[in-house]
mmCIF file of N, CA and C in Angstrom:
data_model
loop_
_atom_site.group_PDB
_atom_site.id
_atom_site.type_symbol
_atom_site.label_atom_id
_atom_site.label_comp_id
_atom_site.label_asym_id
_atom_site.label_seq_id
_atom_site.Cartn_x
_atom_site.Cartn_y
_atom_site.Cartn_z
ATOM 1 N N MET A 22 45.338 14.196 26.749
ATOM 2 C CA MET A 22 44.784 14.981 25.661
ATOM 3 C C MET A 22 45.822 15.088 24.550
ATOM 4 N N LYS A 23 45.424 14.762 23.357
ATOM 5 C CA LYS A 23 46.338 14.806 22.222
ATOM 6 C C LYS A 23 46.415 16.232 21.676
ATOM 7 N N ILE A 24 47.629 16.681 21.450
ATOM 8 C CA ILE A 24 47.840 18.005 20.860
ATOM 9 C C ILE A 24 47.662 17.876 19.351
ATOM 10 N N PRO A 25 46.835 18.732 18.744
ATOM 11 C CA PRO A 25 46.625 18.626 17.297
ATOM 12 C C PRO A 25 47.912 18.896 16.521
ATOM 13 N N GLU A 26 48.089 18.129 15.448
ATOM 14 C CA GLU A 26 49.266 18.302 14.605
ATOM 15 C C GLU A 26 49.165 19.593 13.817
ATOM 16 N N ARG A 27 50.321 20.159 13.553
ATOM 17 C CA ARG A 27 50.340 21.335 12.689
ATOM 18 C C ARG A 27 49.940 20.917 11.281
ATOM 19 N N VAL A 28 49.230 21.784 10.608
ATOM 20 C CA VAL A 28 48.757 21.479 9.256
ATOM 21 C C VAL A 28 49.935 21.204 8.337
ATOM 22 N N ALA A 29 50.997 21.979 8.458
ATOM 23 C CA ALA A 29 52.162 21.780 7.589
ATOM 24 C C ALA A 29 52.772 20.402 7.805
ATOM 25 N N ASP A 30 52.830 19.939 9.051
ATOM 26 C CA ASP A 30 53.380 18.619 9.334
ATOM 27 C C ASP A 30 52.543 17.523 8.699
ATOM 28 N N VAL A 31 51.237 17.676 8.756
ATOM 29 C CA VAL A 31 50.342 16.685 8.151
ATOM 30 C C VAL A 31 50.530 16.660 6.635
ATOM 31 N N GLU A 32 50.641 17.817 6.024
ATOM 32 C CA GLU A 32 50.846 17.891 4.574
ATOM 33 C C GLU A 32 52.167 17.252 4.173
ATOM 34 N N VAL A 33 53.220 17.534 4.919
ATOM 35 C CA VAL A 33 54.529 16.956 4.612
ATOM 36 C C VAL A 33 54.472 15.440 4.765
ATOM 37 N N ARG A 34 53.855 14.950 5.851
ATOM 38 C CA ARG A 34 53.745 13.510 6.054
ATOM 39 C C ARG A 34 53.003 12.857 4.895
ATOM 40 N N ASN A 35 51.907 13.470 4.456
ATOM 41 C CA ASN A 35 51.138 12.907 3.339
ATOM 42 C C ASN A 35 51.964 12.875 2.056
ATOM 43 N N LYS A 36 52.735 13.918 1.804
ATOM 44 C CA LYS A 36 53.572 13.955 0.600
ATOM 45 C C LYS A 36 54.650 12.877 0.648
ATOM 46 N N VAL A 37 55.286 12.712 1.803
ATOM 47 C CA VAL A 37 56.339 11.703 1.929
ATOM 48 C C VAL A 37 55.745 10.302 1.789
ATOM 49 N N GLU A 38 54.624 10.052 2.451
ATOM 50 C CA GLU A 38 53.984 8.738 2.342
ATOM 51 C C GLU A 38 53.593 8.437 0.900
ATOM 52 N N THR A 39 53.079 9.432 0.194
ATOM 53 C CA THR A 39 52.697 9.251 -1.207
ATOM 54 C C THR A 39 53.919 8.958 -2.069
ATOM 55 N N ALA A 40 55.010 9.681 -1.826
ATOM 56 C CA ALA A 40 56.237 9.460 -2.607
ATOM 57 C C ALA A 40 56.779 8.058 -2.374
ATOM 58 N N LEU A 41 56.791 7.608 -1.132
ATOM 59 C CA LEU A 41 57.297 6.265 -0.837
ATOM 60 C C LEU A 41 56.400 5.203 -1.463
ATOM 61 N N HIS A 42 55.105 5.403 -1.370
ATOM 62 C CA HIS A 42 54.161 4.419 -1.905
ATOM 63 C C HIS A 42 54.159 4.396 -3.433
ATOM 64 N N SER A 43 54.471 5.524 -4.056
ATOM 65 C CA SER A 43 54.427 5.624 -5.517
ATOM 66 C C SER A 43 55.613 4.973 -6.207
ATOM 67 N N ASP A 44 56.706 4.782 -5.479
ATOM 68 C CA ASP A 44 57.888 4.177 -6.097
ATOM 69 C C ASP A 44 57.643 2.672 -6.261
ATOM 70 N N PRO A 45 57.672 2.165 -7.505
ATOM 71 C CA PRO A 45 57.348 0.750 -7.726
ATOM 72 C C PRO A 45 58.408 -0.213 -7.183
ATOM 73 N N TYR A 46 59.596 0.267 -6.874
ATOM 74 C CA TYR A 46 60.666 -0.608 -6.410
ATOM 75 C C TYR A 46 60.888 -0.529 -4.901
ATOM 76 N N PHE A 47 60.089 0.289 -4.218
ATOM 77 C CA PHE A 47 60.258 0.441 -2.772
ATOM 78 C C PHE A 47 59.054 -0.142 -2.056
ATOM 79 N N TYR A 48 59.298 -1.076 -1.147
ATOM 80 C CA TYR A 48 58.233 -1.711 -0.372
ATOM 81 C C TYR A 48 58.040 -0.909 0.911
ATOM 82 N N ASP A 49 56.967 -0.134 0.961
ATOM 83 C CA ASP A 49 56.777 0.817 2.062
ATOM 84 C C ASP A 49 55.868 0.318 3.177
ATOM 85 N N ALA A 50 55.452 -0.931 3.130
ATOM 86 C CA ALA A 50 54.483 -1.430 4.098
ATOM 87 C C ALA A 50 54.997 -1.398 5.533
ATOM 88 N N HIS A 51 56.308 -1.473 5.715
ATOM 89 C CA HIS A 51 56.871 -1.516 7.060
ATOM 90 C C HIS A 51 57.592 -0.228 7.441
ATOM 91 N N VAL A 52 57.283 0.863 6.749
ATOM 92 C CA VAL A 52 57.919 2.150 7.030
ATOM 93 C C VAL A 52 56.848 3.136 7.509
ATOM 94 N N THR A 53 57.119 3.761 8.634
ATOM 95 C CA THR A 53 56.221 4.760 9.201
ATOM 96 C C THR A 53 56.861 6.132 9.059
ATOM 97 N N VAL A 54 56.075 7.096 8.626
ATOM 98 C CA VAL A 54 56.547 8.471 8.474
ATOM 99 C C VAL A 54 55.987 9.295 9.625
ATOM 100 N N ILE A 55 56.882 9.941 10.360
ATOM 101 C CA ILE A 55 56.493 10.825 11.459
ATOM 102 C C ILE A 55 57.097 12.191 11.180
ATOM 103 N N VAL A 56 56.290 13.241 11.274
ATOM 104 C CA VAL A 56 56.782 14.600 11.064
ATOM 105 C C VAL A 56 56.456 15.410 12.309
ATOM 106 N N LYS A 57 57.484 16.016 12.875
ATOM 107 C CA LYS A 57 57.292 16.856 14.061
ATOM 108 C C LYS A 57 58.093 18.129 13.866
ATOM 109 N N ASP A 58 57.397 19.250 13.883
ATOM 110 C CA ASP A 58 58.019 20.564 13.697
ATOM 111 C C ASP A 58 58.830 20.640 12.411
ATOM 112 N N GLY A 59 58.314 20.015 11.353
ATOM 113 C CA GLY A 59 58.960 20.087 10.051
ATOM 114 C C GLY A 59 60.087 19.093 9.829
ATOM 115 N N VAL A 60 60.386 18.261 10.821
ATOM 116 C CA VAL A 60 61.451 17.266 10.696
ATOM 117 C C VAL A 60 60.806 15.919 10.416
ATOM 118 N N VAL A 61 61.261 15.263 9.344
ATOM 119 C CA VAL A 61 60.707 13.976 8.934
ATOM 120 C C VAL A 61 61.534 12.853 9.558
ATOM 121 N N HIS A 62 60.830 11.921 10.203
ATOM 122 C CA HIS A 62 61.467 10.732 10.770
ATOM 123 C C HIS A 62 60.885 9.515 10.063
ATOM 124 N N LEU A 63 61.758 8.687 9.538
ATOM 125 C CA LEU A 63 61.336 7.442 8.909
ATOM 126 C C LEU A 63 61.685 6.309 9.872
ATOM 127 N N GLN A 64 60.682 5.510 10.238
ATOM 128 C CA GLN A 64 60.906 4.395 11.146
ATOM 129 C C GLN A 64 60.374 3.121 10.518
ATOM 130 N N GLY A 65 61.035 2.020 10.815
ATOM 131 C CA GLY A 65 60.529 0.751 10.331
ATOM 132 C C GLY A 65 61.629 -0.161 9.857
ATOM 133 N N VAL A 66 61.241 -1.074 8.995
ATOM 134 C CA VAL A 66 62.141 -2.111 8.509
ATOM 135 C C VAL A 66 62.242 -2.014 6.988
ATOM 136 N N VAL A 67 63.470 -2.042 6.491
ATOM 137 C CA VAL A 67 63.715 -2.126 5.055
ATOM 138 C C VAL A 67 64.604 -3.333 4.808
ATOM 139 N N PHE A 68 64.667 -3.776 3.574
ATOM 140 C CA PHE A 68 65.392 -5.004 3.267
ATOM 141 C C PHE A 68 66.907 -4.836 3.278
ATOM 142 N N ASP A 69 67.400 -3.678 2.838
ATOM 143 C CA ASP A 69 68.851 -3.499 2.763
ATOM 144 C C ASP A 69 69.196 -2.012 2.721
ATOM 145 N N ASP A 70 70.482 -1.714 2.612
ATOM 146 C CA ASP A 70 70.929 -0.324 2.572
ATOM 147 C C ASP A 70 70.378 0.422 1.356
ATOM 148 N N TRP A 71 70.199 -0.282 0.265
ATOM 149 C CA TRP A 71 69.669 0.358 -0.940
ATOM 150 C C TRP A 71 68.278 0.923 -0.656
ATOM 151 N N ASP A 72 67.423 0.134 0.005
ATOM 152 C CA ASP A 72 66.082 0.612 0.342
ATOM 153 C C ASP A 72 66.138 1.794 1.307
ATOM 154 N N LEU A 73 67.066 1.759 2.235
ATOM 155 C CA LEU A 73 67.224 2.870 3.169
ATOM 156 C C LEU A 73 67.587 4.149 2.421
ATOM 157 N N ARG A 74 68.556 4.032 1.516
ATOM 158 C CA ARG A 74 68.949 5.208 0.729
ATOM 159 C C ARG A 74 67.803 5.685 -0.162
ATOM 160 N N THR A 75 67.043 4.752 -0.724
ATOM 161 C CA THR A 75 65.910 5.109 -1.574
ATOM 162 C C THR A 75 64.855 5.874 -0.772
ATOM 163 N N ALA A 76 64.549 5.404 0.417
ATOM 164 C CA ALA A 76 63.552 6.076 1.261
ATOM 165 C C ALA A 76 64.000 7.493 1.599
ATOM 166 N N ARG A 77 65.249 7.647 1.963
ATOM 167 C CA ARG A 77 65.763 8.981 2.292
ATOM 168 C C ARG A 77 65.754 9.889 1.061
ATOM 169 N N ARG A 78 66.157 9.343 -0.096
ATOM 170 C CA ARG A 78 66.193 10.137 -1.325
ATOM 171 C C ARG A 78 64.795 10.586 -1.731
ATOM 172 N N LEU A 79 63.824 9.683 -1.678
ATOM 173 C CA LEU A 79 62.449 10.036 -2.045
ATOM 174 C C LEU A 79 61.896 11.106 -1.112
ATOM 175 N N SER A 80 62.226 11.003 0.155
ATOM 176 C CA SER A 80 61.726 11.978 1.130
ATOM 177 C C SER A 80 62.363 13.344 0.938
ATOM 178 N N LYS A 81 63.647 13.361 0.703
ATOM 179 C CA LYS A 81 64.356 14.636 0.545
ATOM 180 C C LYS A 81 64.022 15.322 -0.765
ATOM 181 N N ARG A 82 63.636 14.554 -1.773
ATOM 182 C CA ARG A 82 63.365 15.110 -3.093
ATOM 183 C C ARG A 82 62.178 16.077 -3.081
ATOM 184 N N LEU A 83 61.242 15.861 -2.181
ATOM 185 C CA LEU A 83 60.008 16.663 -2.184
ATOM 186 C C LEU A 83 60.283 18.143 -1.997
ATOM 187 N N VAL A 84 60.950 18.480 -0.947
ATOM 188 C CA VAL A 84 61.338 19.860 -0.645
ATOM 189 C C VAL A 84 62.570 19.769 0.231
ATOM 190 N N ALA A 85 63.079 20.895 0.637
ATOM 191 C CA ALA A 85 64.249 20.886 1.519
ATOM 192 C C ALA A 85 63.781 20.451 2.908
ATOM 193 N N LEU A 86 63.784 19.147 3.139
ATOM 194 C CA LEU A 86 63.303 18.603 4.394
ATOM 195 C C LEU A 86 64.458 18.139 5.258
ATOM 196 N N ASN A 87 64.239 18.122 6.551
ATOM 197 C CA ASN A 87 65.160 17.477 7.471
ATOM 198 C C ASN A 87 64.657 16.052 7.638
ATOM 199 N N VAL A 88 65.467 15.078 7.206
ATOM 200 C CA VAL A 88 65.072 13.679 7.280
ATOM 201 C C VAL A 88 66.041 12.955 8.178
ATOM 202 N N SER A 89 65.493 12.251 9.167
ATOM 203 C CA SER A 89 66.364 11.442 10.038
ATOM 204 C C SER A 89 65.943 10.004 9.994
#
């Protein structure tokens, strides 16, 4: 049985996904956003360190989030 996600986690995930997708220089097709108890986890493949830093920066910019 799947435990329903907290509404806040779903909202945060949607905001992070939108921010990543909205950046014209960031290719987000291979990045998955997971939010559990308010902590954002970014998983996937990026091309280089610059993309990694960009993903973290875009995610943190939204609100004071814990991003790993």
